[in-house]
mmCIF file of C-alpha atoms and ligand atoms in Angstrom:
data_model
loop_
_atom_site.group_PDB
_atom_site.id
_atom_site.type_symbol
_atom_site.label_atom_id
_atom_site.label_comp_id
_atom_site.label_asym_id
_atom_site.label_seq_id
_atom_site.Cartn_x
_atom_site.Cartn_y
_atom_site.Cartn_z
ATOM 1 C CA MET A 19 -22.433 -5.828 -11.591
ATOM 2 C CA LYS A 20 -20.342 -3.685 -9.383
ATOM 3 C CA LYS A 21 -17.152 -2.115 -10.748
ATOM 4 C CA VAL A 22 -14.327 -3.505 -8.519
ATOM 5 C CA LEU A 23 -11.172 -2.805 -10.620
ATOM 6 C CA TYR A 24 -9.193 0.220 -9.347
ATOM 7 C CA GLU A 25 -8.183 1.337 -12.757
ATOM 8 C CA GLU A 26 -11.856 1.487 -13.917
ATOM 9 C CA LEU A 27 -13.231 3.654 -11.086
ATOM 10 C CA CYS A 28 -13.800 7.438 -11.300
ATOM 11 C CA PRO A 29 -12.890 9.428 -8.131
ATOM 12 C CA LYS A 30 -16.368 9.606 -6.757
ATOM 13 C CA GLU A 31 -16.998 5.911 -7.236
ATOM 14 C CA PHE A 32 -13.537 5.190 -5.549
ATOM 15 C CA GLU A 33 -14.683 7.175 -2.562
ATOM 16 C CA GLU A 34 -17.978 5.409 -2.372
ATOM 17 C CA ARG A 35 -16.377 1.948 -2.576
ATOM 18 C CA LEU A 36 -13.713 2.849 -0.079
ATOM 19 C CA GLU A 37 -16.395 4.078 2.336
ATOM 20 C CA GLU A 38 -18.317 0.842 1.981
ATOM 21 C CA CYS A 39 -15.242 -1.298 2.487
ATOM 22 C CA PRO A 40 -11.704 0.042 2.803
ATOM 23 C CA VAL A 41 -9.970 -3.292 1.556
ATOM 24 C CA ALA A 42 -7.293 -3.320 -1.253
ATOM 25 C CA TYR A 43 -6.639 -6.610 -3.039
ATOM 26 C CA LEU A 44 -3.275 -7.026 -4.735
ATOM 27 C CA PRO A 45 -2.578 -10.032 -7.168
ATOM 28 C CA LEU A 46 1.022 -11.053 -6.904
ATOM 29 C CA GLY A 47 1.623 -12.239 -10.433
ATOM 30 C CA THR A 48 4.592 -13.290 -12.599
ATOM 31 C CA LEU A 49 5.175 -13.878 -16.213
ATOM 32 C CA GLU A 50 6.500 -17.401 -15.668
ATOM 33 C CA TRP A 51 6.732 -20.803 -17.159
ATOM 34 C CA HIS A 52 3.848 -22.830 -15.730
ATOM 35 C CA GLY A 53 4.326 -26.105 -17.730
ATOM 36 C CA PRO A 54 3.557 -26.405 -21.323
ATOM 37 C CA HIS A 55 -0.086 -26.175 -20.797
ATOM 38 C CA LEU A 56 -0.725 -23.057 -18.772
ATOM 39 C CA PRO A 57 -0.550 -19.289 -19.733
ATOM 40 C CA LEU A 58 2.552 -17.487 -18.566
ATOM 41 C CA GLY A 59 0.347 -15.007 -16.513
ATOM 42 C CA ALA A 60 -1.372 -17.891 -14.482
ATOM 43 C CA ASP A 61 0.075 -16.456 -11.234
ATOM 44 C CA GLY A 62 -1.634 -13.132 -11.521
ATOM 45 C CA MET A 63 -4.995 -14.274 -13.082
ATOM 46 C CA GLN A 64 -5.699 -16.645 -10.331
ATOM 47 C CA PRO A 65 -5.739 -14.090 -7.449
ATOM 48 C CA LYS A 66 -7.320 -11.620 -9.614
ATOM 49 C CA GLY A 67 -10.192 -14.137 -10.161
ATOM 50 C CA LEU A 68 -10.441 -14.689 -6.560
ATOM 51 C CA PHE A 69 -10.257 -10.992 -5.489
ATOM 52 C CA VAL A 70 -12.904 -9.942 -8.037
ATOM 53 C CA ARG A 71 -15.365 -12.396 -6.718
ATOM 54 C CA VAL A 72 -14.821 -11.403 -3.149
ATOM 55 C CA ALA A 73 -14.913 -7.655 -4.004
ATOM 56 C CA GLU A 74 -18.256 -8.116 -5.782
ATOM 57 C CA LYS A 75 -19.579 -10.005 -2.767
ATOM 58 C CA ILE A 76 -18.387 -7.768 0.156
ATOM 59 C CA GLY A 77 -16.765 -4.736 -1.334
ATOM 60 C CA GLY A 78 -13.154 -3.521 -1.708
ATOM 61 C CA ILE A 79 -10.988 -2.626 -4.658
ATOM 62 C CA VAL A 80 -8.887 -4.871 -6.873
ATOM 63 C CA LEU A 81 -5.320 -3.484 -7.830
ATOM 64 C CA PRO A 82 -3.690 -4.263 -11.164
ATOM 65 C CA ALA A 83 -1.421 -7.404 -10.817
ATOM 66 C CA LEU A 84 2.263 -7.131 -10.284
ATOM 67 C CA PHE A 85 4.191 -9.240 -12.733
ATOM 68 C CA LEU A 86 7.722 -8.902 -11.152
ATOM 69 C CA GLY A 87 8.611 -11.235 -8.326
ATOM 70 C CA PRO A 88 11.324 -12.759 -6.145
ATOM 71 C CA ASP A 89 12.439 -16.436 -6.419
ATOM 72 C CA ARG A 90 15.441 -18.703 -5.985
ATOM 73 C CA PHE A 91 18.113 -17.934 -8.452
ATOM 74 C CA TYR A 92 21.526 -18.990 -9.793
ATOM 75 C CA HIS A 93 23.913 -16.720 -11.565
ATOM 76 C CA ASP A 94 27.168 -17.701 -13.203
ATOM 77 C CA PRO A 95 29.189 -15.224 -15.351
ATOM 78 C CA ASN A 96 27.329 -15.998 -18.540
ATOM 79 C CA ARG A 97 23.950 -17.002 -17.533
ATOM 80 C CA GLU A 98 20.952 -16.268 -15.017
ATOM 81 C CA PHE A 99 18.538 -18.941 -14.047
ATOM 82 C CA TYR A 100 15.651 -18.628 -11.641
ATOM 83 C CA GLY A 101 12.568 -20.251 -10.232
ATOM 84 C CA MET A 102 11.668 -23.440 -12.079
ATOM 85 C CA ASP A 103 14.779 -23.226 -14.293
ATOM 86 C CA ILE A 104 16.690 -24.531 -11.272
ATOM 87 C CA TYR A 105 14.000 -26.011 -9.035
ATOM 88 C CA THR A 106 14.307 -29.483 -10.666
ATOM 89 C CA GLY A 107 13.827 -31.535 -7.519
ATOM 90 C CA GLY A 108 10.355 -32.641 -6.319
ATOM 91 C CA THR A 109 8.919 -31.987 -9.769
ATOM 92 C CA ILE A 110 6.628 -34.235 -11.729
ATOM 93 C CA VAL A 111 9.501 -35.266 -13.903
ATOM 94 C CA PRO A 112 13.247 -34.685 -13.564
ATOM 95 C CA TYR A 113 14.995 -32.326 -16.056
ATOM 96 C CA GLU A 114 18.314 -30.470 -16.449
ATOM 97 C CA MET A 115 18.692 -26.879 -15.330
ATOM 98 C CA GLN A 116 17.619 -24.695 -18.233
ATOM 99 C CA GLN A 117 16.202 -21.410 -19.095
ATOM 100 C CA LEU A 118 12.329 -22.197 -19.401
ATOM 101 C CA PRO A 119 10.848 -20.142 -22.320
ATOM 102 C CA GLY A 120 8.679 -17.250 -21.448
ATOM 103 C CA SER A 121 9.756 -16.448 -17.959
ATOM 104 C CA ALA A 122 10.457 -12.742 -17.330
ATOM 105 C CA TYR A 123 9.735 -11.723 -13.905
ATOM 106 C CA TRP A 124 12.697 -12.083 -11.509
ATOM 107 C CA MET A 125 13.685 -9.326 -9.144
ATOM 108 C CA PRO A 126 15.803 -9.397 -5.887
ATOM 109 C CA ASP A 127 13.978 -9.900 -2.593
ATOM 110 C CA ARG A 128 15.069 -6.635 -1.154
ATOM 111 C CA GLN A 129 13.853 -4.517 -4.220
ATOM 112 C CA TYR A 130 10.614 -6.459 -4.042
ATOM 113 C CA GLN A 131 10.140 -5.652 -0.431
ATOM 114 C CA ASP A 132 10.825 -1.997 -1.150
ATOM 115 C CA MET A 133 8.270 -2.071 -3.979
ATOM 116 C CA LEU A 134 5.583 -3.550 -1.636
ATOM 117 C CA ARG A 135 6.614 -0.925 1.021
ATOM 118 C CA GLN A 136 5.964 1.883 -1.474
ATOM 119 C CA ILE A 137 2.658 0.373 -2.542
ATOM 120 C CA GLY A 138 1.618 0.022 1.298
ATOM 121 C CA ALA A 139 2.463 3.690 1.825
ATOM 122 C CA ASN A 140 0.489 4.830 -1.183
ATOM 123 C CA LEU A 141 -2.668 2.653 -0.294
ATOM 124 C CA SER A 142 -2.513 3.949 3.363
ATOM 125 C CA ARG A 143 -2.391 7.519 1.960
ATOM 126 C CA ALA A 144 -5.300 6.710 -0.332
ATOM 127 C CA GLY A 145 -7.454 5.698 2.660
ATOM 128 C CA PHE A 146 -7.361 1.849 2.815
ATOM 129 C CA ARG A 147 -7.253 0.001 6.050
ATOM 130 C CA ALA A 148 -6.588 -3.501 4.939
ATOM 131 C CA LEU A 149 -4.559 -5.185 2.170
ATOM 132 C CA VAL A 150 -4.930 -8.589 0.954
ATOM 133 C CA ALA A 151 -2.079 -9.898 -1.371
ATOM 134 C CA HIS A 152 -1.752 -13.348 -2.723
ATOM 135 C CA GLY A 153 -0.217 -15.266 -5.736
ATOM 136 C CA HIS A 154 3.191 -16.460 -6.718
ATOM 137 C CA GLY A 155 4.705 -18.326 -3.766
ATOM 138 C CA PRO A 156 7.843 -16.456 -3.129
ATOM 139 C CA SER A 157 6.015 -13.041 -3.510
ATOM 140 C CA THR A 158 3.361 -14.147 -0.976
ATOM 141 C CA TRP A 159 6.174 -15.206 1.504
ATOM 142 C CA GLN A 160 7.895 -11.764 1.032
ATOM 143 C CA PHE A 161 4.497 -9.954 1.712
ATOM 144 C CA ASN A 162 3.879 -12.202 4.737
ATOM 145 C CA ALA A 163 7.113 -11.118 6.290
ATOM 146 C CA LEU A 164 6.040 -7.363 6.076
ATOM 147 C CA LYS A 165 2.845 -7.654 7.831
ATOM 148 C CA THR A 166 3.874 -6.426 11.232
ATOM 149 C CA GLU A 167 5.818 -3.545 9.716
ATOM 150 C CA PHE A 168 2.793 -2.519 7.489
ATOM 151 C CA LYS A 169 0.540 -2.441 10.579
ATOM 152 C CA GLU A 170 2.986 -0.220 12.458
ATOM 153 C CA LYS A 171 4.061 2.111 9.613
ATOM 154 C CA TYR A 172 0.904 2.306 7.284
ATOM 155 C CA HIS A 173 -1.948 1.109 9.700
ATOM 156 C CA LEU A 174 -2.759 -1.541 7.267
ATOM 157 C CA ASP A 175 -4.062 -4.985 8.359
ATOM 158 C CA CYS A 176 -2.475 -7.474 5.950
ATOM 159 C CA TYR A 177 -3.674 -10.810 4.825
ATOM 160 C CA THR A 178 -2.932 -13.593 2.254
ATOM 161 C CA ALA A 179 -5.550 -16.099 1.093
ATOM 162 C CA PHE A 180 -3.791 -18.613 3.323
ATOM 163 C CA ASP A 181 -4.891 -16.648 6.538
ATOM 164 C CA PHE A 182 -8.537 -17.418 5.637
ATOM 165 C CA LEU A 183 -8.104 -21.066 4.346
ATOM 166 C CA GLU A 184 -5.024 -23.153 4.609
ATOM 167 C CA ASP A 185 -5.289 -26.689 3.168
ATOM 168 C CA ASP A 186 -3.088 -28.912 1.036
ATOM 169 C CA ILE A 187 -5.984 -29.559 -1.444
ATOM 170 C CA LEU A 188 -8.298 -26.591 -1.065
ATOM 171 C CA GLY A 189 -5.709 -23.911 -0.470
ATOM 172 C CA TYR A 190 -5.267 -21.270 -3.159
ATOM 173 C CA GLN A 191 -2.267 -21.896 -5.458
ATOM 174 C CA CYS A 192 -0.706 -24.259 -3.193
ATOM 175 C CA ASP A 193 1.379 -26.130 -5.899
ATOM 176 C CA HIS A 194 3.236 -25.034 -9.181
ATOM 177 C CA ALA A 195 1.446 -25.606 -12.369
ATOM 178 C CA SER A 196 0.125 -28.891 -11.170
ATOM 179 C CA ALA A 197 -3.388 -30.122 -10.181
ATOM 180 C CA ASN A 198 -4.215 -27.178 -7.932
ATOM 181 C CA GLU A 199 -3.141 -24.321 -10.179
ATOM 182 C CA THR A 200 -4.272 -26.105 -13.363
ATOM 183 C CA SER A 201 -7.726 -26.553 -11.967
ATOM 184 C CA ILE A 202 -8.104 -23.110 -10.851
ATOM 185 C CA VAL A 203 -7.144 -21.720 -14.286
ATOM 186 C CA MET A 204 -9.602 -24.267 -15.687
ATOM 187 C CA ALA A 205 -12.435 -22.819 -13.564
ATOM 188 C CA LEU A 206 -11.394 -19.136 -14.289
ATOM 189 C CA ARG A 207 -10.281 -19.306 -17.891
ATOM 190 C CA PRO A 208 -10.891 -22.825 -19.353
ATOM 191 C CA GLU A 209 -10.019 -21.516 -22.952
ATOM 192 C CA LEU A 210 -6.557 -20.841 -21.745
ATOM 193 C CA VAL A 211 -5.604 -24.346 -20.558
ATOM 194 C CA GLN A 212 -4.078 -26.676 -23.181
ATOM 195 C CA MET A 213 -4.056 -30.158 -21.604
ATOM 196 C CA ASP A 214 -3.392 -31.656 -25.035
ATOM 197 C CA ARG A 215 0.198 -30.292 -24.723
ATOM 198 C CA ILE A 216 1.004 -32.561 -21.914
ATOM 199 C CA VAL A 217 -0.903 -35.748 -22.511
ATOM 200 C CA SER A 218 0.677 -38.798 -24.086
ATOM 201 C CA GLY A 219 2.712 -37.862 -27.221
ATOM 202 C CA GLY A 220 2.792 -34.220 -26.218
ATOM 203 C CA GLU A 221 5.569 -32.156 -24.499
ATOM 204 C CA ALA A 222 7.442 -33.137 -21.425
ATOM 205 C CA PRO A 223 5.575 -32.019 -18.304
ATOM 206 C CA ILE A 224 8.558 -30.300 -16.884
ATOM 207 C CA GLY A 225 8.656 -27.167 -14.431
ATOM 208 C CA MET A 226 5.679 -28.426 -12.574
ATOM 209 C CA GLY A 227 5.582 -29.358 -8.862
ATOM 210 C CA GLY A 228 2.672 -31.090 -6.927
ATOM 211 C CA ARG A 229 -0.062 -33.594 -7.851
ATOM 212 C CA ASP A 230 0.092 -34.559 -11.476
ATOM 213 C CA PRO A 231 -2.544 -32.330 -13.355
ATOM 214 C CA ARG A 232 -2.954 -35.019 -16.066
ATOM 215 C CA GLU A 233 -4.468 -37.230 -13.326
ATOM 216 C CA PHE A 234 -6.012 -34.765 -10.820
ATOM 217 C CA ALA A 235 -6.889 -31.491 -12.587
ATOM 218 C CA THR A 236 -10.540 -30.681 -13.271
ATOM 219 C CA GLU A 237 -12.749 -27.751 -13.707
ATOM 220 C CA ALA A 238 -14.974 -29.029 -10.867
ATOM 221 C CA TYR A 239 -12.035 -29.218 -8.493
ATOM 222 C CA GLY A 240 -10.934 -25.711 -9.528
ATOM 223 C CA MET A 241 -14.521 -24.416 -8.948
ATOM 224 C CA GLN A 242 -14.477 -26.002 -5.381
ATOM 225 C CA VAL A 243 -11.163 -24.371 -4.544
ATOM 226 C CA LEU A 244 -12.395 -20.955 -5.857
ATOM 227 C CA GLU A 245 -15.708 -21.199 -4.099
ATOM 228 C CA GLU A 246 -14.307 -22.240 -0.788
ATOM 229 C CA ASN A 247 -11.743 -19.447 -0.836
ATOM 230 C CA VAL A 248 -14.389 -16.865 -1.786
ATOM 231 C CA LYS A 249 -16.537 -17.838 1.095
ATOM 232 C CA ALA A 250 -13.691 -17.967 3.737
ATOM 233 C CA MET A 251 -12.152 -14.600 2.627
ATOM 234 C CA SER A 252 -15.518 -12.994 2.527
ATOM 235 C CA GLU A 253 -16.299 -14.095 5.938
ATOM 236 C CA GLY A 254 -12.923 -13.105 7.287
ATOM 237 C CA LEU A 255 -13.132 -9.560 5.738
ATOM 238 C CA ALA A 256 -16.799 -8.863 6.595
ATOM 239 C CA LYS A 257 -15.692 -6.871 9.618
ATOM 240 C CA TYR A 258 -14.341 -4.031 7.363
ATOM 241 C CA ARG A 259 -17.681 -3.435 5.828
ATOM 242 C CA SER A 260 -19.290 -0.070 6.932
ATOM 243 C CA ASN A 261 -22.615 -1.591 7.474
ATOM 244 C CA GLY A 262 -20.968 -4.440 9.659
ATOM 245 C CA LYS A 263 -22.377 -7.335 7.454
HETATM 246 ZN ZN1 ZN B 306 1.912 -20.361 -9.957
#
């Protein structure tokens, strides 16, 4: 198996992989409440799983996952809430605004954009020509907003997984801790999904938005989402391969 993780490559291996395919992959993670049943690092492990498969197939190098990210927030003098703490509308069950346990990721939009800019400058300097970033919704939107700037300033072509496959069902991470994300984690790391926590008699399925995972999440659905996205992304990025295939 090819080594594809940036942190595992020696310089010579890095040069060879860059020469073969100068694409960097950046998982946009969080440490964030994803329902009582999913791991707090779900947002980073999903793009990492996708990117490792694409990199093994067509080349490129996978960066370590970020775990800070932007999100909607509400601050009063005594407390700070963000993300699913306050996004209580449109969720599977209604709940009061509250600090959901385990979340530790929020940073302001502008600081996040500046961090992405710094990453872009460094990757350009290292020799990459394209950057694929995906994961936590608000992080992915912030990255999306910088695409033109990254092309002009750093000569990097930028993509998210949605540029290769956009679909309400087969899109990658297109809900929050519901059928889509739960199924993807089931496909990648089945031992980390604890469905027994949210079935009848378990904990309230709060802080989750999308189709109910108790009804629609399966490992087979997750595998389908994963495979369709590996295929679409590999085809879309094939032009960066030095052998043209
Ligand atoms: Zn998520």
